[in-house]
Each structure stands twice: as structure tokens, then as C-alpha cells.
Coordinates of C-alpha atoms in Angstrom, one line a residue:
Chain Y
M83 CA -15.2 7.4 19.8
R84 CA -13.2 10.5 19.3
G85 CA -14.8 11.4 16.0
L86 CA -13.6 8.5 14.0
K87 CA -13.8 9.5 10.4
L88 CA -15.1 6.2 9.3
P89 CA -18.4 5.6 7.5
L90 CA -19.8 3.0 9.9
S91 CA -23.1 1.3 9.5
Q92 CA -25.4 1.0 12.4
T93 CA -24.4 -2.5 13.4
Q94 CA -20.7 -1.6 13.1
R95 CA -21.2 1.4 15.3
V96 CA -22.9 -0.7 18.0
R97 CA -20.1 -3.3 17.8
L98 CA -17.4 -0.7 18.0
Q99 CA -19.1 1.0 20.9
R100 CA -19.3 -2.3 22.8
A101 CA -15.7 -3.1 22.1
F102 CA -14.6 0.3 23.4
E103 CA -16.7 0.0 26.5
K104 CA -15.2 -3.4 27.2
L105 CA -11.7 -2.0 26.9
Q106 CA -12.6 1.0 29.1
S107 CA -14.0 -1.3 31.8
L108 CA -10.8 -3.4 31.8
S109 CA -8.5 -0.5 32.2
A110 CA -10.7 1.7 34.5
K111 CA -10.1 -0.4 37.6
A112 CA -6.4 0.4 37.4
N113 CA -6.5 4.1 37.3
S114 CA -10.0 5.5 37.1
D115 CA -9.2 8.4 39.3
A116 CA -5.9 9.1 37.6
S117 CA -7.2 10.4 34.3
V118 CA -8.3 14.0 34.4
T119 CA -9.7 16.5 32.0
V120 CA -9.2 20.3 32.1
A121 CA -10.5 21.9 35.3
D122 CA -10.8 18.6 37.2
T123 CA -9.6 18.8 40.7
I124 CA -6.7 16.5 41.4
P125 CA -7.1 14.4 44.5
V126 CA -4.2 15.4 46.7
N127 CA -3.7 15.3 50.4
Y128 CA -3.3 19.1 51.1
E129 CA -1.6 18.6 54.5
D130 CA 1.4 17.0 52.9
A131 CA 3.8 19.2 51.2
F132 CA 3.7 18.6 47.5
L133 CA 5.1 20.2 44.4
K134 CA 2.9 21.4 41.6
G135 CA 4.2 20.1 38.3
Y136 CA 3.3 20.6 34.7
G137 CA -0.3 20.7 33.7
T138 CA -1.6 21.8 37.1
T139 CA -2.5 25.1 38.6
D140 CA -3.8 26.5 41.9
L141 CA -7.4 27.6 41.7
N142 CA -9.2 28.8 44.8
G143 CA -6.9 26.8 47.0
E144 CA -7.5 23.6 45.0
L145 CA -5.1 21.8 42.6
V146 CA -6.7 21.8 39.2
A147 CA -5.6 20.2 36.0
T148 CA -5.0 22.4 33.0
V149 CA -4.6 19.7 30.4
C150 CA -6.3 16.5 29.7
G151 CA -4.2 13.6 30.7
V152 CA -3.1 11.2 33.4
V153 CA -2.0 12.3 36.9
E154 CA 1.5 11.1 37.7
R155 CA 3.0 11.2 41.2
V156 CA 6.7 11.0 41.7
N157 CA 7.7 11.4 45.4
K158 CA 6.3 14.8 46.2
L159 CA 5.8 16.0 42.6
V160 CA 2.3 15.9 41.2
Y161 CA 1.9 16.6 37.5
V162 CA -0.4 15.8 34.7
R163 CA 1.1 14.0 31.7
A164 CA -0.8 15.2 28.7
L165 CA -1.9 12.5 26.2
R166 CA -1.9 14.3 22.9
A167 CA 1.3 16.2 23.1
R168 CA 4.2 16.8 21.0
Y169 CA 7.0 14.3 21.2
K170 CA 8.8 14.5 24.5
P171 CA 12.3 13.3 23.9
E172 CA 14.4 11.4 26.4
V173 CA 18.1 10.6 26.2
G174 CA 18.6 7.3 24.5
D175 CA 15.4 7.3 22.5
V176 CA 15.5 5.9 19.0
V177 CA 14.1 8.4 16.5
V178 CA 13.6 8.5 12.8
G179 CA 14.0 11.9 11.1
R180 CA 14.3 13.6 7.8
V181 CA 17.2 15.7 6.8
V182 CA 16.1 19.3 6.2
E183 CA 19.5 21.0 6.0
V184 CA 23.1 20.2 5.5
A185 CA 24.9 22.8 7.6
Q186 CA 28.5 23.3 8.8
K187 CA 29.7 20.0 10.3
R188 CA 26.2 18.9 11.1
W189 CA 22.9 17.8 9.6
R190 CA 19.6 19.2 10.8
L191 CA 16.8 16.7 11.0
E192 CA 13.1 17.2 11.3
I193 CA 11.7 14.9 13.9
N194 CA 8.2 16.1 14.7
F195 CA 9.4 18.1 17.7
S196 CA 9.2 21.8 18.3
Q197 CA 12.8 22.3 17.0
D198 CA 14.9 20.5 14.5
A199 CA 17.4 18.0 15.9
V200 CA 21.1 18.2 15.1
L201 CA 23.2 15.3 14.0
M202 CA 26.9 16.3 14.2
L203 CA 29.3 15.0 11.7
S204 CA 31.5 13.8 14.5
S205 CA 28.6 11.6 15.8
M206 CA 28.6 9.6 12.6
N207 CA 30.9 6.8 11.8
M208 CA 33.2 7.5 8.9
P209 CA 33.1 5.3 5.8
D210 CA 36.5 3.9 6.3
G211 CA 35.7 3.0 9.9
I212 CA 38.7 4.7 11.3
Q213 CA 38.2 6.9 14.3
R214 CA 39.8 10.1 13.3
R215 CA 39.4 13.8 13.3
R216 CA 37.0 15.1 10.7
T217 CA 38.8 17.1 8.1
A218 CA 37.6 19.8 5.8
L219 CA 37.4 17.2 3.1
D220 CA 34.9 15.2 5.2
E221 CA 32.9 18.3 5.7
L222 CA 32.8 18.9 1.9
N223 CA 31.7 15.3 1.4
M224 CA 28.8 15.4 3.9
R225 CA 26.3 15.2 1.1
S226 CA 27.6 11.9 0.0
I227 CA 26.6 10.6 3.4
F228 CA 23.2 12.2 3.9
E229 CA 21.5 14.5 1.5
E230 CA 18.4 16.7 1.9
N231 CA 15.2 14.7 2.4
D232 CA 17.0 11.5 3.4
I233 CA 15.4 9.5 6.1
V234 CA 17.8 8.8 8.9
C235 CA 17.6 6.7 12.1
A236 CA 19.5 7.9 15.1
E237 CA 19.5 8.0 18.9
V238 CA 19.1 11.0 21.2
R239 CA 22.4 11.9 22.7
N240 CA 21.6 14.9 24.8
F241 CA 19.7 18.1 25.0
Q242 CA 21.4 21.3 23.9
H243 CA 21.2 24.4 26.0
D244 CA 18.4 25.9 23.9
G245 CA 16.3 22.8 24.3
S246 CA 16.9 21.2 20.9
L247 CA 18.2 17.7 20.6
Q248 CA 21.5 16.3 19.6
L249 CA 21.5 13.0 18.0
Q250 CA 24.1 10.3 17.4
A251 CA 24.3 7.5 14.9
R252 CA 27.5 5.7 15.9
S253 CA 26.2 2.2 15.9
Q254 CA 25.8 0.0 12.9
K255 CA 22.0 -0.2 13.1
Y256 CA 21.6 3.6 12.7
G257 CA 21.9 5.4 9.5
K258 CA 20.2 6.1 6.2
L259 CA 17.0 4.3 5.5
E260 CA 16.0 3.4 2.0
K261 CA 13.8 1.0 0.2
G262 CA 10.7 1.4 2.2
Q263 CA 8.0 3.7 3.4
L264 CA 7.7 6.1 6.3
L265 CA 4.5 6.4 8.3
I266 CA 3.8 9.4 10.5
I267 CA 1.6 8.8 13.6
D268 CA 1.0 10.6 16.9
P269 CA 4.1 10.2 19.1
Y270 CA 2.2 9.3 22.2
L271 CA 1.2 6.0 20.7
V272 CA 4.8 4.7 20.6
R273 CA 5.8 3.7 24.1
K274 CA 9.3 3.3 25.3
S275 CA 10.2 -0.3 25.1
K276 CA 13.4 -2.5 25.1
Q277 CA 13.5 -2.9 21.4
H278 CA 12.6 -0.4 18.8
F279 CA 14.3 -2.1 15.9
H280 CA 12.4 -5.2 14.8
H281 CA 13.6 -7.5 12.1
L282 CA 10.6 -9.6 11.0
E283 CA 12.4 -12.7 9.7
Q284 CA 9.3 -14.3 8.2
F285 CA 8.8 -11.3 5.9
G286 CA 12.4 -10.1 5.6
I287 CA 11.3 -6.7 6.6
D288 CA 12.8 -4.1 9.0
L289 CA 10.4 -2.3 11.3
I290 CA 11.7 0.7 13.2
L291 CA 9.3 2.3 15.7
G292 CA 10.7 5.8 16.2
R293 CA 9.6 7.3 19.5
N294 CA 8.8 10.6 17.7
G295 CA 6.0 9.0 15.8
Y296 CA 7.9 8.3 12.6
I297 CA 7.7 4.6 11.8
W298 CA 9.9 3.1 9.1
I299 CA 8.9 -0.1 7.3
G300 CA 11.3 -1.4 4.7
E301 CA 13.3 -4.1 3.2
H302 CA 15.7 -5.7 5.5
V303 CA 19.2 -4.3 5.3
E304 CA 22.1 -6.2 6.9
A305 CA 24.0 -4.2 9.5
R306 CA 26.9 -3.0 7.7
D307 CA 30.5 -2.8 8.9
S308 CA 30.5 0.9 8.3
V309 CA 27.3 2.9 8.4
V310 CA 28.1 4.4 5.1
I311 CA 29.2 2.6 2.0
D312 CA 32.6 3.8 1.0
Q313 CA 33.3 6.1 -1.8
A314 CA 34.1 3.6 -4.6
K315 CA 31.0 1.5 -4.0
S316 CA 28.8 4.6 -3.8
I317 CA 29.9 5.8 -7.2
E318 CA 29.2 2.5 -8.7
Q319 CA 25.8 2.4 -7.0
S320 CA 24.9 5.8 -8.1
T321 CA 25.4 5.0 -11.8
V322 CA 23.2 1.9 -11.3
V323 CA 20.6 4.1 -9.7
E324 CA 20.4 6.3 -12.7
G325 CA 19.9 3.3 -14.9
I326 CA 16.5 1.6 -15.1
N327 CA 18.1 -1.7 -14.1
R328 CA 17.7 -1.0 -10.4
A329 CA 15.3 -3.6 -9.2
Y330 CA 12.1 -2.7 -7.5
T331 CA 11.2 -4.3 -4.2
P332 CA 9.8 -7.8 -5.0
L333 CA 6.0 -7.9 -5.0
E334 CA 5.6 -10.3 -2.1
M335 CA 7.8 -8.2 0.2
R336 CA 5.9 -5.1 -0.9
Q337 CA 2.6 -6.8 0.0
N338 CA 3.9 -7.5 3.4
I339 CA 5.2 -4.0 3.8
C340 CA 1.8 -2.6 2.8
R341 CA -0.1 -5.0 5.1
I342 CA 2.0 -3.9 8.1
A343 CA 1.7 -0.3 7.2
N344 CA -2.1 -0.6 7.0
A345 CA -2.2 -2.5 10.2
I346 CA -0.4 0.4 11.9
R347 CA -2.8 2.9 10.3
V348 CA -5.8 1.0 11.6
L349 CA -4.3 0.9 15.1
T350 CA -3.6 4.6 15.1
I351 CA -7.1 5.4 14.0
L352 CA -8.4 3.3 16.9
G353 CA -5.9 4.9 19.3
F354 CA -4.1 1.8 20.5
N355 CA -0.5 1.9 21.5
I356 CA 1.7 0.6 18.8
D357 CA 3.9 -2.3 19.7
L358 CA 5.2 -5.3 17.8
N359 CA 2.8 -7.9 19.2
L360 CA -0.2 -5.9 18.4
I361 CA 1.0 -5.2 14.9
M362 CA 1.7 -8.8 14.2
E363 CA -1.7 -9.9 15.6
T364 CA -3.4 -7.4 13.4
V365 CA -1.5 -8.6 10.4
E366 CA -2.3 -12.2 11.2
L367 CA -6.0 -11.4 11.7
S368 CA -6.1 -9.7 8.3
S369 CA -4.3 -12.6 6.5
S370 CA -6.3 -15.3 8.3
L371 CA -9.6 -13.6 7.2
K372 CA -8.2 -13.2 3.7
I373 CA -8.9 -9.5 3.8
D374 CA -7.5 -7.6 0.9
I375 CA -4.7 -5.1 1.8
H376 CA -6.7 -2.1 0.8
D377 CA -9.9 -3.3 2.6
M378 CA -7.9 -3.2 5.8
L379 CA -8.6 0.5 5.8
G380 CA -12.4 -0.1 5.6
S381 CA -14.7 0.2 8.5
E382 CA -15.3 -3.5 8.9
F383 CA -11.7 -4.3 9.6
H384 CA -11.5 -1.5 12.2
V385 CA -14.4 -2.9 14.1
L386 CA -12.8 -6.4 13.9
V387 CA -9.5 -5.1 15.3
A388 CA -11.2 -3.3 18.1
E389 CA -13.1 -6.5 19.0
M390 CA -10.0 -8.6 18.8
E391 CA -8.1 -6.3 21.1
A392 CA -11.0 -6.2 23.6
E393 CA -10.9 -10.0 23.6
R394 CA -7.2 -10.2 24.0
R395 CA -7.1 -7.8 26.9
S396 CA -10.0 -9.5 28.7
L397 CA -8.2 -12.8 28.3
T398 CA -4.9 -11.4 29.7
T399 CA -6.6 -9.9 32.7
K400 CA -8.5 -13.1 33.4
R401 CA -5.2 -15.0 33.3
K402 CA -3.6 -12.5 35.7
R403 CA -6.3 -13.1 38.3
Chain U
M52 CA 4.7 19.6 1.2
V53 CA 7.4 17.4 2.6
G54 CA 10.2 16.3 0.4
L55 CA 10.9 12.7 -0.3
S56 CA 14.2 10.9 -0.2
V57 CA 15.5 9.0 -3.3
G58 CA 14.7 5.7 -1.6
E59 CA 11.1 6.6 -0.9
K60 CA 10.6 7.9 -4.4
H61 CA 11.9 4.7 -5.8
F62 CA 9.6 2.8 -3.5
I63 CA 6.6 4.7 -4.7
Q64 CA 7.5 4.3 -8.4
G65 CA 8.1 0.6 -7.8
G66 CA 4.7 0.3 -6.1
I67 CA 2.9 1.9 -9.0
A68 CA 4.8 -0.3 -11.5
Q69 CA 3.8 -3.4 -9.6
D70 CA 0.2 -2.3 -9.1
L71 CA 0.4 -2.1 -5.3
R72 CA 0.6 1.4 -3.9
S73 CA 1.7 2.4 -0.4
D74 CA -1.7 1.9 1.1
G75 CA -2.4 -1.3 -0.7
R76 CA -4.6 0.2 -3.5
K77 CA -4.4 -0.9 -7.0
R78 CA -3.7 1.6 -9.7
L79 CA -7.3 2.3 -10.5
T80 CA -8.8 2.2 -7.0
Y81 CA -10.1 5.3 -5.3
R82 CA -9.6 6.0 -1.6
P83 CA -12.8 5.6 0.4
I84 CA -15.0 8.6 -0.2
Y85 CA -16.9 10.1 2.8
V86 CA -19.6 12.6 2.0
E87 CA -21.5 14.9 4.4
T88 CA -24.2 17.2 3.2
G89 CA -25.8 20.3 4.7
V90 CA -22.7 21.3 6.6
I91 CA -23.3 25.0 6.0
P92 CA -26.9 25.8 7.1
Q93 CA -26.9 29.3 5.8
A94 CA -26.1 28.3 2.3
H95 CA -28.7 26.9 0.0
G96 CA -26.7 23.7 -0.4
S97 CA -23.4 22.5 0.9
A98 CA -21.4 19.3 1.1
R99 CA -18.1 18.1 2.6
V100 CA -16.1 15.4 0.9
R101 CA -13.2 13.5 2.4
L102 CA -11.0 11.5 0.1
G103 CA -8.4 10.0 2.4
A104 CA -6.7 13.0 4.0
T105 CA -8.0 15.4 1.3
D106 CA -10.9 17.4 2.7
V107 CA -12.9 19.9 0.7
I108 CA -16.2 21.8 1.3
A109 CA -18.5 23.1 -1.5
S110 CA -21.3 25.5 -0.9
V111 CA -24.0 26.8 -3.2
K112 CA -25.7 30.1 -2.7
A113 CA -28.4 31.5 -5.0
E114 CA -29.3 35.1 -5.5
L115 CA -31.8 36.8 -7.7
G116 CA -30.3 38.7 -10.5
K117 CA -30.7 39.9 -14.0
P118 CA -29.8 37.6 -16.9
S119 CA -27.2 38.9 -19.4
A120 CA -28.6 40.5 -22.5
L121 CA -27.0 38.0 -24.8
Q122 CA -28.6 35.0 -23.1
P123 CA -31.9 36.2 -21.6
D124 CA -33.2 32.7 -21.1
K125 CA -30.3 31.4 -19.0
G126 CA -29.3 31.9 -15.4
K127 CA -25.7 32.6 -14.4
I128 CA -23.4 30.2 -12.5
A129 CA -20.0 31.1 -11.1
I130 CA -17.6 28.6 -9.6
Y131 CA -14.7 29.7 -7.5
V132 CA -12.3 27.7 -5.4
D133 CA -10.3 29.0 -2.4
C134 CA -7.3 27.1 -0.9
S135 CA -7.3 27.7 2.8
P136 CA -4.0 28.2 4.6
T137 CA -5.0 25.3 6.9
A138 CA -4.2 23.0 4.0
A139 CA -0.6 24.0 3.6
P140 CA 1.4 26.9 5.0
M141 CA 2.3 28.0 1.5
F142 CA -1.4 28.9 0.8
E143 CA -1.2 31.7 3.3
G144 CA -1.9 35.2 1.8
R145 CA -1.6 35.0 -1.9
G146 CA 0.3 31.8 -2.1
G147 CA -2.7 29.7 -2.9
E148 CA -4.0 31.9 -5.6
E149 CA -2.3 30.1 -8.5
L150 CA -3.7 26.8 -7.5
S151 CA -7.1 28.3 -6.8
T152 CA -7.4 29.8 -10.2
E153 CA -6.2 26.6 -11.9
L154 CA -8.8 24.6 -10.0
S155 CA -11.6 27.1 -10.6
V156 CA -10.9 27.2 -14.3
A157 CA -10.7 23.4 -14.6
L158 CA -14.0 23.1 -12.8
Q159 CA -15.7 25.8 -14.9
R160 CA -14.6 24.1 -18.0
C161 CA -15.8 20.7 -16.9
L162 CA -19.1 21.7 -15.4
L163 CA -20.3 24.8 -17.2
G164 CA -19.7 23.9 -20.8
G165 CA -18.9 26.4 -23.5
K166 CA -19.4 30.1 -23.7
S167 CA -22.9 29.8 -25.1
G168 CA -23.7 27.5 -22.3
A169 CA -24.0 24.5 -24.6
G170 CA -23.2 21.1 -23.0
A171 CA -23.2 22.3 -19.4
G172 CA -23.6 19.8 -16.7
I173 CA -25.9 22.2 -14.9
D174 CA -28.7 23.4 -17.1
P175 CA -28.8 27.2 -16.8
T176 CA -32.2 27.4 -18.4
S177 CA -33.7 25.9 -15.3
L178 CA -32.5 28.9 -13.3
V179 CA -34.5 31.5 -15.1
V180 CA -37.5 33.0 -13.4
V181 CA -38.8 35.6 -15.8
E182 CA -37.1 35.5 -19.1
G183 CA -35.0 38.5 -19.8
K184 CA -35.7 40.1 -16.4
V185 CA -35.1 37.9 -13.4
C186 CA -33.0 34.8 -13.0
W187 CA -31.1 33.0 -10.3
D188 CA -27.4 33.6 -10.0
L189 CA -25.7 30.5 -8.5
Y190 CA -22.4 31.0 -6.7
I191 CA -20.6 27.8 -6.1
D192 CA -17.7 28.1 -3.8
G193 CA -15.2 25.4 -3.0
L194 CA -12.8 25.5 0.0
V195 CA -9.8 23.2 0.3
I196 CA -9.3 22.5 4.0
S197 CA -6.7 19.7 3.8
S198 CA -4.8 18.7 0.7
D199 CA -3.5 15.2 0.2
G200 CA -3.6 15.0 -3.6
N201 CA -6.4 14.8 -6.1
L202 CA -8.1 18.1 -5.3
L203 CA -9.9 18.3 -8.5
D204 CA -11.8 15.0 -8.1
A205 CA -12.7 15.8 -4.6
L206 CA -14.0 19.3 -5.5
A207 CA -16.1 18.0 -8.4
A208 CA -17.6 15.4 -6.0
A209 CA -18.3 18.0 -3.4
I210 CA -19.9 20.3 -6.0
K211 CA -22.1 17.4 -7.2
A212 CA -23.1 16.6 -3.6
A213 CA -23.7 20.3 -2.8
L214 CA -26.0 20.7 -5.8
S215 CA -27.9 17.6 -4.8
N216 CA -28.4 19.2 -1.4
T217 CA -29.4 22.6 -2.9
G218 CA -32.9 23.8 -2.5
I219 CA -33.7 26.9 -4.6
P220 CA -36.6 28.8 -3.1
K221 CA -39.8 28.9 -5.1
V222 CA -40.5 32.3 -6.5
D223 CA -43.9 33.7 -7.1
V224 CA -44.0 36.4 -9.8
A225 CA -46.5 39.1 -9.7
V226 CA -48.5 38.6 -12.9
E227 CA -49.6 42.1 -13.8
T228 CA -46.5 44.1 -14.8
R229 CA -45.7 46.3 -17.6
S230 CA -43.2 44.8 -20.0
D231 CA -40.5 47.3 -19.3
E232 CA -40.7 47.2 -15.5
Q233 CA -38.9 44.9 -13.1
P234 CA -41.5 42.3 -12.0
E235 CA -42.2 41.9 -8.3
V236 CA -41.1 38.6 -7.0
N237 CA -41.9 36.9 -3.8
I238 CA -39.4 34.5 -2.6
S239 CA -40.9 31.7 -0.7
D240 CA -39.3 30.5 2.6
E241 CA -41.1 27.2 2.7
E242 CA -41.0 25.6 -0.7
F243 CA -37.8 24.6 -2.4
L244 CA -37.0 23.2 -5.8
Q245 CA -34.4 20.5 -5.9
F246 CA -31.8 20.4 -8.6
D247 CA -31.6 17.6 -11.0
T248 CA -28.0 16.4 -10.6
S249 CA -28.1 13.3 -12.7
G250 CA -26.5 15.2 -15.6
I251 CA -23.6 16.6 -13.5
P252 CA -20.3 15.0 -14.5
V253 CA -17.6 13.7 -12.2
I254 CA -13.9 14.4 -12.8
V255 CA -11.4 11.5 -12.9
T256 CA -7.8 12.6 -12.7
L257 CA -5.2 10.2 -14.2
T258 CA -1.7 10.8 -13.0
K259 CA 1.1 9.3 -15.1
V260 CA 4.1 8.0 -13.1
G261 CA 6.7 6.2 -15.1
R262 CA 4.8 4.1 -17.7
H263 CA 1.6 3.7 -15.8
Y264 CA -1.3 5.8 -14.8
I265 CA -2.9 5.9 -11.4
V266 CA -6.2 7.2 -10.2
D267 CA -6.6 9.3 -7.1
A268 CA -2.9 10.1 -6.4
T269 CA -1.9 11.1 -2.9
S270 CA 0.4 14.2 -2.7
E271 CA 3.4 11.9 -2.4
E272 CA 2.5 10.2 -5.6
E273 CA 1.7 13.5 -7.3
S274 CA 5.2 14.7 -6.5
Q275 CA 6.4 11.9 -8.7
M276 CA 4.1 12.5 -11.6
S277 CA 5.3 13.4 -15.1
S278 CA 1.9 14.6 -16.2
A279 CA -1.7 14.4 -15.2
V280 CA -4.9 14.5 -17.2
S281 CA -8.2 15.3 -15.7
I282 CA -11.2 14.0 -17.6
S283 CA -14.7 14.9 -16.8
V284 CA -17.2 12.2 -17.6
N285 CA -21.0 12.2 -17.2
R286 CA -23.4 9.4 -16.5
K287 CA -23.9 8.7 -20.2
G288 CA -20.1 8.1 -20.6
H289 CA -19.6 11.4 -22.5
I290 CA -16.6 13.5 -22.0
C291 CA -17.5 16.9 -20.7
G292 CA -14.1 18.4 -20.2
L293 CA -10.4 17.6 -20.4
T294 CA -7.4 19.3 -18.7
K295 CA -3.8 18.4 -18.8
R296 CA -1.3 19.4 -16.2
G297 CA 2.4 18.8 -16.0
G298 CA 5.2 19.6 -18.4
V299 CA 6.0 16.3 -20.0
G300 CA 4.5 15.8 -23.4
L301 CA 2.1 12.9 -24.0
D302 CA 1.7 10.8 -27.1
P303 CA -1.8 11.2 -28.5
S304 CA -2.4 7.4 -28.2
I305 CA -1.7 7.6 -24.5
I306 CA -4.3 10.4 -24.1
L307 CA -6.9 8.3 -25.9
D308 CA -6.0 5.3 -23.7
M309 CA -6.4 7.5 -20.7
I310 CA -9.8 8.7 -21.8
S311 CA -11.0 5.1 -22.1
V312 CA -9.6 4.2 -18.7
A313 CA -11.3 7.3 -17.2
K314 CA -14.6 6.3 -18.8
H315 CA -14.3 2.9 -17.2
V316 CA -13.4 4.2 -13.8
S317 CA -16.0 6.9 -13.9
E318 CA -18.9 4.4 -14.0
Q319 CA -17.9 2.9 -10.6
L320 CA -17.1 6.4 -9.2
I321 CA -20.5 7.8 -10.2
N322 CA -22.3 4.9 -8.7
K323 CA -20.3 5.1 -5.5
L324 CA -20.7 8.8 -5.2
D325 CA -24.4 8.7 -5.8
S326 CA -24.8 6.1 -3.1
E327 CA -22.7 8.1 -0.7
I328 CA -24.6 11.3 -1.4
A329 CA -27.9 9.4 -0.8
A330 CA -26.6 8.0 2.4
A331 CA -25.4 11.5 3.5
E332 CA -28.7 13.1 2.8
A333 CA -30.5 10.3 4.6
S334 CA -28.4 10.7 7.7
E335 CA -28.8 14.5 7.5
E336 CA -32.5 14.1 7.6
E337 CA -32.3 11.8 10.6
S338 CA -30.2 14.3 12.6

């Protein structure tokens, strides 16, 4: 159970164990020989020429895994994909990051990677929407776009020569994120899917699953014509911000945000992959059982979610057959 | 500690104002407390307390020593807290010293009472072996492994749990000794005396954010605080200590209000903590 830090009673422990065993038995048939731990031999046909990839090493003539993970084979390449690893970026990934520095013509973002990512000023749409060369004045006004500690959503553009990432935020859906909360989870739990931006209409909430493990849950913001509000409007808004009149998020929306956040927390503790369907099912389970938002973090709900997921997966495998 | 954007800060403040914090708690709800006892076998007593992501360990070691000349009928108790660099990079080297001293002093004030030892949560007269000659010196050490806010409450809970877990060895004193000689003592390896921890207070920290106070703030919420008051309350509902942190001044009526809120919260906390400690001791005996 990977050392779950939950105070479980005896019956809860038994139920959780059973649910995990059920899940293991469902997935084991697919790739039972594919998962390896350190020092396991990897089953390879030694007569064929093959390339040793990451996570493998040659020990006494045998191919042995050096990390715990899943064996992947691509043509002649054999490598072990580690499970608990730092975020491995790919071009086109949606990531959520926090600005740590405003530097010359760029922002540096922290994205749970070994290095900070760079968002160039030229990779951002300008407030007036015109495609033009960035002038010195634009550079001086960078802070009006993003400041330190702002949360920004962007896309991976390419890798720089030193291995760090370059991001771009040219589309309307990227940009600064406000009015919500950021959750940090392990990056391996967020799989690449077609959609990382989810607009939950029934709640009026935006859910962004960043592939680097940063998840943003916040009030829905309409895609703006320009990513940045233009100068006049921003001055007007900043004075309103200073005043106490700025409205807080309405209570009902806040409850939904908290419920979704707790659902994600429960799923990460149990180690399930985070995707929209699972989150919504967990949220529905909690509201149908009338579980209080804070009680979702209690041990009983964790056991219920594990059982629900085991049920769901056994039903889908039965349907497939 | 990671910074927060303006939008996030506003969201946190809004949550506190609307009585729904980021993880769904109400303003006066504690995070689930998880207690383990006997984590350090070489110490006479130890406990580990997890409060959300805050993780602290407390250990109690007892040594035989001489009581001070001013108070010959009392043993000595020392409390010291260390912030480990694993909690935050800034604690490396001497970075955590300021926080450690602040926590140690606050705990000493709450648990050890005044200079004369009056009003202490732990009764020092129970530590004396031979009056004026031999007494037990208790060294209580706290270690902060992971910090996510509300360290003081977690440390006080850990110390209470560690003291419940403490077994002071029984001491046999040789009867015939001259009055000016050090008596011979025989420390038993088998028999232990348990501490009576019902008188030990817990600490409730109330953090003021905006116009409301919250209990058990996470480090994000603590970054938004204007001031915090830590109140130590014992089972009878008496205040054993009070510490105020944070630069913003507070109206006296607010402090009195905070004290009554702390009293109310402490009842549930003491009961919860006692049941957790009992459960931890029970599971420790099983294993």
C-alpha cells in the first residue's frame, strides 16, 4: 500500500487491501512481465541485436534494470521507464508554472523540472494584439504582464541546447491564472491526453491538468481576445484590487473548487492516474454520499474511492470481453 | 517557502472569510492528527505527530543529576527544538536557529511554568529521587522534519505524546549513607514509572487573517497572517501560557475573544489527542 499515511481501522485496511488486489489482478494480465524493480533481469532475446536504453545496464552478460519501472520496447531499443521520476517534458505539453524571475526579455518559470523554464517575451501575445517587434518599452512593462510568483499556463515550445525548456503562450487559452488554487502532485500521475484544459460547465470552473504535476482549479475565465488586459483596463482593475470591494469567489463555486481539489488529493494519495472522468466520478461519489468536503480527506472516503475504482475497472474489462 | 501570486492570496483570504478553506476545512477545524509513539527506541519516550504535511518528532531522555541548590525538591526539565534542513532549505546550517529558539521558548513558557516552577504542566517534584542530592533531569527534544504550518501545536502534541510514552526507570537508593555523601543509586532496567500526563496542556494557535481567526493554519495561510496568538490550555480549561507573534497590533478585546475560542477548541483537541495517543500506544504494544 506504499505506506499510506492514513489512520486506517482494521476493517478499512482489509477493504483497501482487497480493492488494491482486485486492481492489480485486472492490470497484471496485460503486462505482468513488463514491470521490473531494480536488479531484475529484463527478458530479452539475446540473439537479436538490441540497444540498451535508459534504466538498464549490462551485468554479467545479462540485461538488468537499474530503476523500478515498466519495460518499454521501441523497435530495437529496450529501456525502462521509471515511475516516480521528475517531470519529463515533451514538445507540445501543457504546463502550469510559477514565475520566479523577470529577466531580460524573458520570464523564468518554475515547473517542477530540474531547471527553470523560459518564457520569452516574443512568445507572448501583446496587449494590443498587433504582431510587432518588441520594443524597449515592452521590455520595461514586462511586470505589468506577469510578475514574480504569478501562476502562468503555457505550452512547451522546444528544448534549449542546455536541456532547459522554452515555453510559449501565444494562444488565448494560455496566460495568467487567477482566482483559484494550485495543487502540486507527482507528474507521473498526469498522462498525456487530448485535452488538458477542462471547462466544467455545471460548476463554472476551469480545470487545467498541467503535465508537470501542477494542477490549476479556478473560476472560469472567458478566453480573452488578447491574453493580457490592455493598459487602461489594468490600471482601473489595480485600483479596484486595492479596495476592499473586490468580490470574493462565491461560496458555491468555492465549495465546488474545494471538492474537486480534495478529489484530486485523494486520487494522488491512492496513486491513480488523474484524468477528468475519474475526478468527476469521485466528486459525484462524494456528493451522492453527502460526504462533507473536509471528510473527503478522511480514511473512509479513501477506501470508498479505491473500491469504486476497482468496481469500475472490473466492469470495463468485463465489457471489453 | 514558495511565494504566492496575488490571485492565490486573494483566494485564500476569501476562503477564510467565507469559512471554507482550500482543503474544505472550517475556520476552527484541525487537520487530521496522526500520532505514533515509541519511534525512537533508545529514548525513554518518543512520539511522532503528523498534522497534514507538518511532521515533528519529540523525544524524552532522562538522566540522573543533582537538583539545583535553590530548589532541592524539584527535578530539572529542559525543552529544546531543532528545525531540520529537510523541512526547508533555509534551515540549513544556522538558518533555522531563530525559529528553533522561538519555538523552544514558547514551549518552555507553556509547559514549564514560571521560574519557581509554579504552574508547570509537568510536575517537577515527581522527578526527585533523593531530595537535595539526586534527581532526574529530563531532556525533551523536538525535531521538525517537515513544515507545513502550525509547528507549535504539533510540537506540543508530540511532547504530550512522548511524555505519555515515557518510562522513567525505577531507582533503588542505598539506605545507609552519611548525609553529606552522594547516595548510591541502582537504576532498574526492568521497572518503569509512567508519567501522569493528564495535566499537560495543549497549544492552540489562532492565526488572524483579515477579520477572522483560523486554527491550524497551513504555511500558505500563515504567509497571509497579520498576527498569531498561541494559547496553551490544559484539561481544566485554564490558560497555561500565551504567546503572540506577528507585527500587527491587536485590540485587547480581540485577544480575549481569541482566548475563549481557544478554550472551546482545546476541549475537542485534547480529547482527540488523547484518543490518538491511546490508539498509538495500543498499536505500538501490538507490534
